[in-house]
Amino acid sequence: AGSPRLVEVNCRQHNTDFAPLTSACVGYNALDMLLAAYLGDAEEFPPDTEHKRLVWDDLPDLPVTRAYGAIVHLVSHVEGELVEVNGEALEEIRNLESVLAMEVYPQFTRPGVRIPKTVDIRTDSGWCHLMNDDPEALREDYDRIVELQKRLLVVKVEGEDEA
């Protein structure tokens, strides 16, 4: 009970370029906030960069929502040999109204390679950035991606036919 504890507060930055997404949704992002907190309102900064910098003391206690956004991590539901990427599912995801950008990592696009089942952030198969002015539309697109990713990767599981 009295022994030391490690508490993670998730201070590391995200693996995708989230800054444009969060800047569009709330007007600033964690990277700019970090710089503002570390550097303050340094007087020696070039005057022509003033409009590009955040002033820490001017940030609101709670962000004001300008748009709604999310990052969806694509997952592999099974482990095995990749047969193919389901082009129809991939195209449907790309064409959803809320999808701004997406990537399926190259190692998950080569038929014949062995792919792992997603168990953590290091084994996800890609990502999608979503943004929409309508929170319901964003939620519908998010839910559709979650459904489509179940068949996005066609994988031959050892001892079974294609899964």
PDB file of C-alpha atoms in Angstrom:
ATOM      1  CA  ALA A   1       0.000   0.000   0.000  1.00  0.00           C
ATOM      2  CA  GLY A   2       2.816   2.423   0.797  1.00  0.00           C
ATOM      3  CA  SER A   3       5.069   1.360  -2.085  1.00  0.00           C
ATOM      4  CA  PRO A   4       5.776   3.588  -5.094  1.00  0.00           C
ATOM      5  CA  ARG A   5       3.341   3.504  -8.008  1.00  0.00           C
ATOM      6  CA  LEU A   6       3.862   4.351 -11.650  1.00  0.00           C
ATOM      7  CA  VAL A   7       1.021   6.431 -13.044  1.00  0.00           C
ATOM      8  CA  GLU A   8       0.951   7.087 -16.774  1.00  0.00           C
ATOM      9  CA  VAL A   9      -0.590  10.378 -17.839  1.00  0.00           C
ATOM     10  CA  ASN A  10      -0.112   9.778 -21.577  1.00  0.00           C
ATOM     11  CA  CYS A  11       2.279  12.656 -22.190  1.00  0.00           C
ATOM     12  CA  ARG A  12       3.756  11.274 -25.388  1.00  0.00           C
ATOM     13  CA  GLN A  13       2.604  12.700 -28.677  1.00  0.00           C
ATOM     14  CA  HIS A  14       0.447  10.733 -31.087  1.00  0.00           C
ATOM     15  CA  ASN A  15       1.946   8.669 -33.910  1.00  0.00           C
ATOM     16  CA  THR A  16      -0.030  10.458 -36.651  1.00  0.00           C
ATOM     17  CA  ASP A  17       0.102  14.140 -37.546  1.00  0.00           C
ATOM     18  CA  PHE A  18      -2.813  15.115 -35.323  1.00  0.00           C
ATOM     19  CA  ALA A  19      -1.959  18.833 -35.096  1.00  0.00           C
ATOM     20  CA  PRO A  20      -3.986  19.971 -38.151  1.00  0.00           C
ATOM     21  CA  LEU A  21      -6.993  17.957 -36.970  1.00  0.00           C
ATOM     22  CA  THR A  22      -7.001  19.366 -33.446  1.00  0.00           C
ATOM     23  CA  SER A  23      -6.243  22.877 -34.690  1.00  0.00           C
ATOM     24  CA  ALA A  24      -9.296  22.687 -36.946  1.00  0.00           C
ATOM     25  CA  CYS A  25     -11.507  21.271 -34.182  1.00  0.00           C
ATOM     26  CA  VAL A  26     -10.552  23.558 -31.281  1.00  0.00           C
ATOM     27  CA  GLY A  27      -8.263  26.237 -32.718  1.00  0.00           C
ATOM     28  CA  TYR A  28      -4.933  24.973 -31.372  1.00  0.00           C
ATOM     29  CA  ASN A  29      -3.111  21.725 -30.698  1.00  0.00           C
ATOM     30  CA  ALA A  30      -1.035  20.014 -28.026  1.00  0.00           C
ATOM     31  CA  LEU A  31       2.273  20.665 -29.784  1.00  0.00           C
ATOM     32  CA  ASP A  32       1.698  24.417 -29.925  1.00  0.00           C
ATOM     33  CA  MET A  33       0.469  24.352 -26.325  1.00  0.00           C
ATOM     34  CA  LEU A  34       3.624  22.521 -25.270  1.00  0.00           C
ATOM     35  CA  LEU A  35       5.807  25.147 -26.935  1.00  0.00           C
ATOM     36  CA  ALA A  36       3.784  27.955 -25.354  1.00  0.00           C
ATOM     37  CA  ALA A  37       4.158  26.348 -21.928  1.00  0.00           C
ATOM     38  CA  TYR A  38       7.900  25.754 -22.319  1.00  0.00           C
ATOM     39  CA  LEU A  39       8.890  28.972 -24.045  1.00  0.00           C
ATOM     40  CA  GLY A  40       6.366  31.427 -22.684  1.00  0.00           C
ATOM     41  CA  ASP A  41       5.919  34.746 -24.420  1.00  0.00           C
ATOM     42  CA  ALA A  42       9.602  35.205 -25.166  1.00  0.00           C
ATOM     43  CA  GLU A  43      10.397  38.751 -26.185  1.00  0.00           C
ATOM     44  CA  GLU A  44      13.309  37.634 -28.348  1.00  0.00           C
ATOM     45  CA  PHE A  45      11.058  35.784 -30.816  1.00  0.00           C
ATOM     46  CA  PRO A  46      10.959  37.420 -34.248  1.00  0.00           C
ATOM     47  CA  PRO A  47       8.032  39.865 -34.400  1.00  0.00           C
ATOM     48  CA  ASP A  48       6.821  38.399 -37.708  1.00  0.00           C
ATOM     49  CA  THR A  49       6.049  35.088 -35.936  1.00  0.00           C
ATOM     50  CA  GLU A  50       3.721  36.582 -33.330  1.00  0.00           C
ATOM     51  CA  HIS A  51       0.566  35.549 -35.209  1.00  0.00           C
ATOM     52  CA  LYS A  52       1.869  31.958 -35.377  1.00  0.00           C
ATOM     53  CA  ARG A  53       2.456  31.523 -31.634  1.00  0.00           C
ATOM     54  CA  LEU A  54       0.117  30.701 -28.790  1.00  0.00           C
ATOM     55  CA  VAL A  55       0.250  32.697 -25.593  1.00  0.00           C
ATOM     56  CA  TRP A  56      -0.168  30.236 -22.741  1.00  0.00           C
ATOM     57  CA  ASP A  57      -2.107  32.639 -20.527  1.00  0.00           C
ATOM     58  CA  ASP A  58      -4.606  33.319 -23.339  1.00  0.00           C
ATOM     59  CA  LEU A  59      -5.642  29.669 -23.709  1.00  0.00           C
ATOM     60  CA  PRO A  60      -9.127  28.876 -22.371  1.00  0.00           C
ATOM     61  CA  ASP A  61      -9.591  26.483 -19.462  1.00  0.00           C
ATOM     62  CA  LEU A  62     -11.827  24.387 -21.708  1.00  0.00           C
ATOM     63  CA  PRO A  63     -11.552  24.317 -25.504  1.00  0.00           C
ATOM     64  CA  VAL A  64     -14.353  25.689 -27.645  1.00  0.00           C
ATOM     65  CA  THR A  65     -15.526  23.140 -30.200  1.00  0.00           C
ATOM     66  CA  ARG A  66     -15.372  24.423 -33.775  1.00  0.00           C
ATOM     67  CA  ALA A  67     -15.826  20.992 -35.357  1.00  0.00           C
ATOM     68  CA  TYR A  68     -15.847  17.389 -34.203  1.00  0.00           C
ATOM     69  CA  GLY A  69     -12.922  15.092 -34.857  1.00  0.00           C
ATOM     70  CA  ALA A  70     -11.544  11.651 -34.133  1.00  0.00           C
ATOM     71  CA  ILE A  71      -8.662   9.380 -34.967  1.00  0.00           C
ATOM     72  CA  VAL A  72      -9.602   5.789 -35.701  1.00  0.00           C
ATOM     73  CA  HIS A  73      -6.868   3.171 -35.440  1.00  0.00           C
ATOM     74  CA  LEU A  74      -7.400   0.397 -37.956  1.00  0.00           C
ATOM     75  CA  VAL A  75      -7.087  -3.049 -36.457  1.00  0.00           C
ATOM     76  CA  SER A  76      -6.417  -6.538 -37.692  1.00  0.00           C
ATOM     77  CA  HIS A  77      -8.893  -8.874 -36.013  1.00  0.00           C
ATOM     78  CA  VAL A  78      -6.897 -12.019 -36.799  1.00  0.00           C
ATOM     79  CA  GLU A  79      -3.309 -13.120 -37.237  1.00  0.00           C
ATOM     80  CA  GLY A  80      -2.208 -14.893 -40.383  1.00  0.00           C
ATOM     81  CA  GLU A  81      -1.118 -14.527 -43.995  1.00  0.00           C
ATOM     82  CA  LEU A  82      -2.453 -11.445 -45.775  1.00  0.00           C
ATOM     83  CA  VAL A  83      -4.372 -12.482 -48.892  1.00  0.00           C
ATOM     84  CA  GLU A  84      -5.404  -8.969 -49.935  1.00  0.00           C
ATOM     85  CA  VAL A  85      -6.724  -5.611 -48.833  1.00  0.00           C
ATOM     86  CA  ASN A  86     -10.452  -5.475 -49.538  1.00  0.00           C
ATOM     87  CA  GLY A  87     -10.571  -2.695 -52.135  1.00  0.00           C
ATOM     88  CA  GLU A  88     -14.313  -2.100 -51.771  1.00  0.00           C
ATOM     89  CA  ALA A  89     -14.081  -1.642 -48.003  1.00  0.00           C
ATOM     90  CA  LEU A  90     -11.020   0.593 -48.387  1.00  0.00           C
ATOM     91  CA  GLU A  91     -12.736   2.753 -51.005  1.00  0.00           C
ATOM     92  CA  GLU A  92     -15.892   3.066 -48.911  1.00  0.00           C
ATOM     93  CA  ILE A  93     -13.837   4.246 -45.935  1.00  0.00           C
ATOM     94  CA  ARG A  94     -11.972   6.774 -48.095  1.00  0.00           C
ATOM     95  CA  ASN A  95     -15.264   8.141 -49.456  1.00  0.00           C
ATOM     96  CA  LEU A  96     -16.978   8.711 -46.111  1.00  0.00           C
ATOM     97  CA  GLU A  97     -17.847  12.380 -45.613  1.00  0.00           C
ATOM     98  CA  SER A  98     -15.879  12.741 -42.372  1.00  0.00           C
ATOM     99  CA  VAL A  99     -12.636  11.097 -43.549  1.00  0.00           C
ATOM    100  CA  LEU A 100      -9.935  13.734 -44.063  1.00  0.00           C
ATOM    101  CA  ALA A 101      -6.951  11.415 -44.375  1.00  0.00           C
ATOM    102  CA  MET A 102      -6.085   7.788 -43.871  1.00  0.00           C
ATOM    103  CA  GLU A 103      -3.224   5.359 -44.139  1.00  0.00           C
ATOM    104  CA  VAL A 104      -2.964   1.595 -44.191  1.00  0.00           C
ATOM    105  CA  TYR A 105       0.624   0.855 -43.204  1.00  0.00           C
ATOM    106  CA  PRO A 106       2.694  -0.663 -46.047  1.00  0.00           C
ATOM    107  CA  GLN A 107       3.383  -3.895 -44.152  1.00  0.00           C
ATOM    108  CA  PHE A 108      -0.389  -4.519 -44.167  1.00  0.00           C
ATOM    109  CA  THR A 109      -0.736  -4.114 -47.943  1.00  0.00           C
ATOM    110  CA  ARG A 110       1.620  -6.832 -49.237  1.00  0.00           C
ATOM    111  CA  PRO A 111      -0.145 -10.126 -49.982  1.00  0.00           C
ATOM    112  CA  GLY A 112       1.729 -13.115 -48.636  1.00  0.00           C
ATOM    113  CA  VAL A 113       3.176 -11.428 -45.560  1.00  0.00           C
ATOM    114  CA  ARG A 114       2.274 -12.591 -42.084  1.00  0.00           C
ATOM    115  CA  ILE A 115       0.373  -9.948 -40.152  1.00  0.00           C
ATOM    116  CA  PRO A 116      -0.279  -9.852 -36.413  1.00  0.00           C
ATOM    117  CA  LYS A 117      -3.605  -9.541 -34.657  1.00  0.00           C
ATOM    118  CA  THR A 118      -3.862  -6.010 -33.260  1.00  0.00           C
ATOM    119  CA  VAL A 119      -3.244  -6.053 -29.519  1.00  0.00           C
ATOM    120  CA  ASP A 120      -1.814  -2.555 -28.978  1.00  0.00           C
ATOM    121  CA  ILE A 121      -0.844   0.665 -30.760  1.00  0.00           C
ATOM    122  CA  ARG A 122       2.260  -0.977 -32.244  1.00  0.00           C
ATOM    123  CA  THR A 123       0.236  -3.639 -34.014  1.00  0.00           C
ATOM    124  CA  ASP A 124      -2.540  -1.509 -35.496  1.00  0.00           C
ATOM    125  CA  SER A 125      -2.745  -1.601 -39.284  1.00  0.00           C
ATOM    126  CA  GLY A 126      -3.271   2.098 -39.971  1.00  0.00           C
ATOM    127  CA  TRP A 127      -5.393   5.114 -39.086  1.00  0.00           C
ATOM    128  CA  CYS A 128      -8.131   7.485 -40.268  1.00  0.00           C
ATOM    129  CA  HIS A 129      -8.551  11.146 -39.339  1.00  0.00           C
ATOM    130  CA  LEU A 130     -12.198  12.193 -39.168  1.00  0.00           C
ATOM    131  CA  MET A 131     -13.728  15.643 -38.905  1.00  0.00           C
ATOM    132  CA  ASN A 132     -17.261  16.914 -39.362  1.00  0.00           C
ATOM    133  CA  ASP A 133     -19.359  19.885 -38.260  1.00  0.00           C
ATOM    134  CA  ASP A 134     -22.170  17.481 -37.399  1.00  0.00           C
ATOM    135  CA  PRO A 135     -21.424  15.216 -34.412  1.00  0.00           C
ATOM    136  CA  GLU A 136     -24.036  12.662 -35.531  1.00  0.00           C
ATOM    137  CA  ALA A 137     -22.508  12.401 -39.018  1.00  0.00           C
ATOM    138  CA  LEU A 138     -19.068  11.965 -37.465  1.00  0.00           C
ATOM    139  CA  ARG A 139     -20.389   9.189 -35.199  1.00  0.00           C
ATOM    140  CA  GLU A 140     -22.061   7.416 -38.131  1.00  0.00           C
ATOM    141  CA  ASP A 141     -18.829   7.499 -40.150  1.00  0.00           C
ATOM    142  CA  TYR A 142     -16.817   6.345 -37.128  1.00  0.00           C
ATOM    143  CA  ASP A 143     -19.180   3.419 -36.557  1.00  0.00           C
ATOM    144  CA  ARG A 144     -19.068   2.521 -40.263  1.00  0.00           C
ATOM    145  CA  ILE A 145     -15.253   2.412 -40.213  1.00  0.00           C
ATOM    146  CA  VAL A 146     -15.314   0.167 -37.144  1.00  0.00           C
ATOM    147  CA  GLU A 147     -17.668  -2.162 -39.015  1.00  0.00           C
ATOM    148  CA  LEU A 148     -15.746  -2.069 -42.323  1.00  0.00           C
ATOM    149  CA  GLN A 149     -12.361  -2.728 -40.770  1.00  0.00           C
ATOM    150  CA  LYS A 150     -13.554  -6.205 -39.761  1.00  0.00           C
ATOM    151  CA  ARG A 151     -13.293  -7.177 -43.440  1.00  0.00           C
ATOM    152  CA  LEU A 152     -10.690  -4.660 -44.626  1.00  0.00           C
ATOM    153  CA  LEU A 153      -7.846  -7.172 -44.427  1.00  0.00           C
ATOM    154  CA  VAL A 154      -8.503 -10.578 -45.974  1.00  0.00           C
ATOM    155  CA  VAL A 155      -6.325 -12.948 -43.975  1.00  0.00           C
ATOM    156  CA  LYS A 156      -5.676 -16.675 -44.273  1.00  0.00           C
ATOM    157  CA  VAL A 157      -5.604 -18.019 -40.747  1.00  0.00           C
ATOM    158  CA  GLU A 158      -3.460 -21.114 -40.172  1.00  0.00           C
ATOM    159  CA  GLY A 159      -5.638 -24.224 -40.238  1.00  0.00           C
ATOM    160  CA  GLU A 160      -8.605 -22.386 -41.809  1.00  0.00           C
ATOM    161  CA  ASP A 161      -9.679 -21.154 -45.198  1.00  0.00           C
ATOM    162  CA  GLU A 162      -9.632 -17.365 -45.781  1.00  0.00           C
ATOM    163  CA  ALA A 163     -11.036 -15.405 -42.830  1.00  0.00           C
TER     164      ALA A 163
END
